[in-house]
Amino acid sequence: EVQLVESGGGLVQPGGSLRLSCEASGFTVSSKFMSWVRQAPGKGLEWVSVIYSGGRTYYADSVKGRFSISRDNSKNTLYLQMNSLRAEDTAVYYCAKGIAEAGPGGWFDSWGQGTLVTVSS
Amino acid sequence: QSVLTQPPSVSGAPGQSVTIACTGGSSNIGAAYDVHWYQQLPGTAPKLLIYGNNNRPSGVPDRFSGSKSGTSASLAITGLQAEDEADYYCQSYDSSLSGYVFGTGTKITVL
């Protein structure tokens, strides 16, 4: 059974940093593409970042240059390093496992429960 | 700012049918990228509802169906039930952004 468990959220001051983790079980993170998706309080879903099986990474314009996605194959864990945090980064952050039949695109068939990040002084 | 547009809300009585539209553009839905749909019950993580425009994962009732045409897609729910009350999001890929895009979300209310 596929499981994704996020951790690392919390309260951080503007300009601060935080690292989120997503521990996976039931599959190998390096064999699938993995993403972070966030949801601000009372708002919709916003895609944040992706890491493909080959290692390429992409980011939403809103976080480019501040966030970094990575994975540790030995720990079967996905990470999101978040630097220079802003109030508008406040959200529940979900990790999601992707499936693509061919080329770019695809969908997210498994989601974690989410971890709340609050950026406030 | 979402690239895919959905109506904010849709409502229907139990047993009725409702449809949610998802409108995109030439770099996402119109570029032949597939559309997928998620259901988010209050306080929970999104759940995959439809993938590849019109395919249901195991366990999703056949009351839910999807379609795609041109730069738009639709999610249809027939025989509306109280437990269908949730937020629904469409999702695709955008070649100009080199990333994934979600719809603005639609709240379904069962009257």
Short mmCIF file of C-alpha atoms in Angstrom, two decimals:
data_model
loop_
_atom_site.label_atom_id
_atom_site.label_comp_id
_atom_site.label_asym_id
_atom_site.label_seq_id
_atom_site.Cartn_x
_atom_site.Cartn_y
_atom_site.Cartn_z
CA GLU A 1 0.00 0.00 0.00
CA VAL A 2 1.32 3.42 -0.96
CA GLN A 3 1.75 5.87 1.92
CA LEU A 4 3.12 9.40 2.01
CA VAL A 5 3.79 11.08 5.35
CA GLU A 6 4.84 14.73 5.45
CA SER A 7 6.59 16.42 8.35
CA GLY A 8 8.59 19.54 9.11
CA GLY A 9 5.90 22.19 9.02
CA GLY A 10 5.54 24.85 11.67
CA LEU A 11 5.70 28.55 12.46
CA VAL A 12 8.57 30.51 10.94
CA GLN A 13 9.32 34.20 10.70
CA PRO A 14 9.39 36.03 7.36
CA GLY A 15 12.78 35.57 5.74
CA GLY A 16 13.33 32.30 7.55
CA SER A 17 13.86 28.76 6.29
CA LEU A 18 12.18 25.42 6.73
CA ARG A 19 12.71 21.93 5.31
CA LEU A 20 9.75 19.68 4.68
CA SER A 21 10.07 15.91 4.43
CA CYS A 22 7.81 13.35 2.81
CA GLU A 23 8.55 9.74 3.76
CA ALA A 24 7.24 7.26 1.22
CA SER A 25 6.38 3.59 1.56
CA GLY A 26 4.96 1.03 -0.82
CA PHE A 27 6.96 2.30 -3.79
CA THR A 28 10.36 3.83 -4.62
CA VAL A 29 10.41 7.63 -4.88
CA SER A 30 13.19 7.54 -7.46
CA SER A 31 11.04 5.50 -9.85
CA LYS A 32 8.18 8.00 -10.07
CA PHE A 33 7.86 11.73 -10.47
CA MET A 34 7.05 13.47 -7.20
CA SER A 35 5.61 16.90 -6.53
CA TRP A 36 4.83 19.34 -3.79
CA VAL A 37 1.43 21.04 -3.96
CA ARG A 38 0.28 23.69 -1.51
CA GLN A 39 -3.05 25.11 -0.40
CA ALA A 40 -3.28 28.47 1.34
CA PRO A 41 -6.01 28.74 4.00
CA GLY A 42 -9.40 28.80 2.30
CA LYS A 43 -7.82 28.79 -1.16
CA GLY A 44 -7.32 26.36 -4.02
CA LEU A 45 -4.50 23.99 -4.91
CA GLU A 46 -1.23 25.41 -6.25
CA TRP A 47 1.50 23.25 -7.76
CA VAL A 48 4.91 24.12 -6.28
CA SER A 49 7.62 21.83 -7.63
CA VAL A 50 8.39 18.51 -9.32
CA ILE A 51 11.33 16.11 -9.43
CA TYR A 52 11.32 13.53 -12.19
CA SER A 53 12.77 10.04 -11.95
CA GLY A 54 15.79 11.18 -13.95
CA GLY A 55 16.46 13.97 -11.45
CA ARG A 56 15.29 17.03 -13.38
CA THR A 57 13.48 19.59 -11.28
CA TYR A 58 11.03 22.40 -12.06
CA TYR A 59 9.38 25.08 -9.96
CA ALA A 60 6.40 27.40 -10.01
CA ASP A 61 7.42 31.00 -10.70
CA SER A 62 6.18 31.99 -7.23
CA VAL A 63 8.89 29.91 -5.51
CA LYS A 64 11.66 29.78 -8.11
CA GLY A 65 15.03 30.70 -6.61
CA ARG A 66 13.76 30.25 -3.04
CA PHE A 67 12.61 26.63 -2.85
CA SER A 68 14.54 23.49 -3.71
CA ILE A 69 13.15 19.97 -4.19
CA SER A 70 15.30 16.91 -3.65
CA ARG A 71 15.09 13.26 -2.66
CA ASP A 72 17.15 10.77 -0.68
CA ASN A 73 16.84 7.38 -2.35
CA SER A 74 18.38 5.57 0.62
CA LYS A 75 15.66 6.96 2.89
CA ASN A 76 12.94 6.85 0.22
CA THR A 77 12.13 10.42 1.20
CA LEU A 78 11.26 13.59 -0.70
CA TYR A 79 12.26 17.03 0.58
CA LEU A 80 11.37 20.65 0.02
CA GLN A 81 13.90 23.21 1.26
CA MET A 82 12.16 26.55 1.62
CA ASN A 83 14.25 29.71 2.04
CA SER A 84 13.41 33.42 2.19
CA LEU A 85 9.90 32.56 3.31
CA ARG A 86 7.12 35.10 2.88
CA ALA A 87 3.69 35.48 4.44
CA GLU A 88 2.15 34.36 1.16
CA ASP A 89 3.92 30.99 1.49
CA THR A 90 1.60 30.16 4.40
CA ALA A 91 -0.23 27.00 3.37
CA VAL A 92 -0.71 23.30 3.88
CA TYR A 93 1.97 21.56 1.84
CA TYR A 94 1.15 18.18 0.31
CA CYS A 95 3.55 15.77 -1.33
CA ALA A 96 2.06 13.79 -4.18
CA LYS A 97 3.15 10.78 -6.24
CA GLY A 98 2.82 11.22 -9.98
CA ILE A 99 2.03 8.92 -12.85
CA ALA A 100 2.78 9.75 -16.48
CA GLU A 101 2.17 7.50 -19.44
CA ALA A 102 4.63 9.22 -21.75
CA GLY A 103 6.50 12.52 -21.85
CA PRO A 104 5.65 15.48 -19.62
CA GLY A 105 2.24 15.63 -18.01
CA GLY A 106 0.51 13.06 -15.89
CA TRP A 107 -1.52 13.02 -12.72
CA PHE A 108 -1.14 12.56 -8.96
CA ASP A 109 -2.56 9.28 -7.72
CA SER A 110 -1.46 9.39 -4.08
CA TRP A 111 -1.25 12.30 -1.65
CA GLY A 112 0.08 12.75 1.85
CA GLN A 113 -2.01 14.23 4.65
CA GLY A 114 -0.22 17.58 4.41
CA THR A 115 1.87 19.68 6.77
CA LEU A 116 1.02 23.27 7.72
CA VAL A 117 3.58 26.02 7.21
CA THR A 118 2.81 29.38 8.80
CA VAL A 119 5.00 32.35 7.99
CA SER A 120 4.39 35.13 10.48
CA SER A 121 6.21 37.41 12.89
CA GLN B 1 -3.07 32.71 -10.21
CA SER B 2 -4.65 29.55 -11.66
CA VAL B 3 -4.31 28.88 -15.37
CA LEU B 4 -7.40 26.68 -15.51
CA THR B 5 -10.76 28.31 -14.81
CA GLN B 6 -13.71 26.64 -13.05
CA PRO B 7 -17.01 28.01 -11.73
CA PRO B 8 -16.73 28.77 -8.00
CA SER B 9 -19.82 26.80 -7.07
CA VAL B 10 -22.40 24.39 -8.41
CA SER B 11 -25.41 22.99 -6.59
CA GLY B 12 -28.02 20.34 -7.12
CA ALA B 13 -30.63 18.30 -5.33
CA PRO B 14 -30.02 14.66 -4.40
CA GLY B 15 -30.42 12.46 -7.45
CA GLN B 16 -29.84 15.26 -9.92
CA SER B 17 -26.92 15.63 -12.31
CA VAL B 18 -24.34 18.43 -12.27
CA THR B 19 -21.45 19.36 -14.53
CA ILE B 20 -18.27 21.30 -13.78
CA ALA B 21 -16.42 22.99 -16.62
CA CYS B 22 -12.66 23.51 -16.71
CA THR B 23 -11.38 26.04 -19.25
CA GLY B 24 -7.74 26.23 -20.23
CA GLY B 25 -5.67 27.46 -23.14
CA SER B 26 -3.40 26.59 -26.01
CA SER B 27 -0.43 25.63 -23.83
CA ASN B 28 -2.26 23.18 -21.58
CA ILE B 29 -5.57 21.49 -22.41
CA GLY B 30 -5.49 22.81 -25.98
CA ALA B 31 -1.99 21.40 -26.44
CA ALA B 32 -3.40 17.90 -26.03
CA TYR B 33 -2.31 17.43 -22.44
CA ASP B 34 -4.73 15.27 -20.52
CA VAL B 35 -7.07 16.60 -17.84
CA HIS B 36 -7.45 14.97 -14.43
CA TRP B 37 -9.90 15.62 -11.62
CA TYR B 38 -9.61 15.54 -7.83
CA GLN B 39 -12.17 15.56 -5.04
CA GLN B 40 -11.29 17.24 -1.76
CA LEU B 41 -13.60 16.59 1.17
CA PRO B 42 -13.48 19.16 3.98
CA GLY B 43 -10.28 18.95 6.01
CA THR B 44 -8.75 16.17 3.93
CA ALA B 45 -6.15 15.77 1.20
CA PRO B 46 -7.23 15.74 -2.45
CA LYS B 47 -8.19 12.37 -3.90
CA LEU B 48 -7.81 11.37 -7.55
CA LEU B 49 -11.25 11.10 -9.14
CA ILE B 50 -10.64 10.98 -12.91
CA TYR B 51 -7.38 10.54 -14.81
CA GLY B 52 -6.55 10.73 -18.50
CA ASN B 53 -9.69 12.79 -19.26
CA ASN B 54 -12.22 10.01 -18.69
CA ASN B 55 -10.78 7.15 -16.64
CA ARG B 56 -11.84 6.27 -13.11
CA PRO B 57 -9.43 4.78 -10.58
CA SER B 58 -10.55 1.64 -8.85
CA GLY B 59 -13.20 2.41 -6.25
CA VAL B 60 -14.58 5.58 -7.84
CA PRO B 61 -18.30 5.16 -8.64
CA ASP B 62 -19.37 5.29 -12.28
CA ARG B 63 -21.57 8.26 -11.36
CA PHE B 64 -18.45 10.31 -12.02
CA SER B 65 -17.33 10.83 -15.61
CA GLY B 66 -15.01 13.16 -17.48
CA SER B 67 -14.68 14.52 -20.98
CA LYS B 68 -12.40 16.85 -22.90
CA SER B 69 -12.81 18.91 -26.06
CA GLY B 70 -10.55 21.59 -27.46
CA THR B 71 -9.31 23.83 -24.66
CA SER B 72 -11.93 22.67 -22.14
CA ALA B 73 -12.88 19.69 -20.06
CA SER B 74 -15.87 18.71 -17.94
CA LEU B 75 -16.64 16.59 -14.91
CA ALA B 76 -20.15 15.19 -14.71
CA ILE B 77 -21.78 13.73 -11.62
CA THR B 78 -25.05 11.86 -11.99
CA GLY B 79 -27.32 10.75 -9.16
CA LEU B 80 -25.92 13.39 -6.81
CA GLN B 81 -25.50 12.21 -3.22
CA ALA B 82 -24.91 14.04 0.05
CA GLU B 83 -21.38 12.63 0.29
CA ASP B 84 -20.49 14.30 -3.02
CA GLU B 85 -20.46 17.65 -1.24
CA ALA B 86 -16.82 18.70 -1.63
CA ASP B 87 -14.39 20.83 -3.62
CA TYR B 88 -13.41 19.59 -7.08
CA TYR B 89 -10.28 20.55 -9.01
CA CYS B 90 -9.17 19.92 -12.57
CA GLN B 91 -5.46 19.56 -13.35
CA SER B 92 -3.30 19.44 -16.44
CA TYR B 93 0.22 20.22 -17.62
CA ASP B 94 1.33 23.51 -19.14
CA SER B 95 4.16 23.51 -21.66
CA SER B 96 4.84 27.25 -21.38
CA LEU B 97 5.27 26.94 -17.61
CA SER B 98 7.00 23.54 -17.74
CA GLY B 99 4.82 22.59 -14.83
CA TYR B 100 1.50 21.37 -13.59
CA VAL B 101 -1.57 23.54 -13.30
CA PHE B 102 -4.74 23.24 -11.25
CA GLY B 103 -8.15 24.71 -11.79
CA THR B 104 -9.55 27.39 -9.52
CA GLY B 105 -11.76 24.82 -7.83
CA THR B 106 -15.52 24.28 -7.64
CA LYS B 107 -17.54 23.71 -4.50
CA ILE B 108 -20.44 21.34 -5.00
CA THR B 109 -23.37 21.81 -2.65
CA VAL B 110 -26.06 19.18 -2.34
CA LEU B 111 -29.32 20.97 -1.58
#
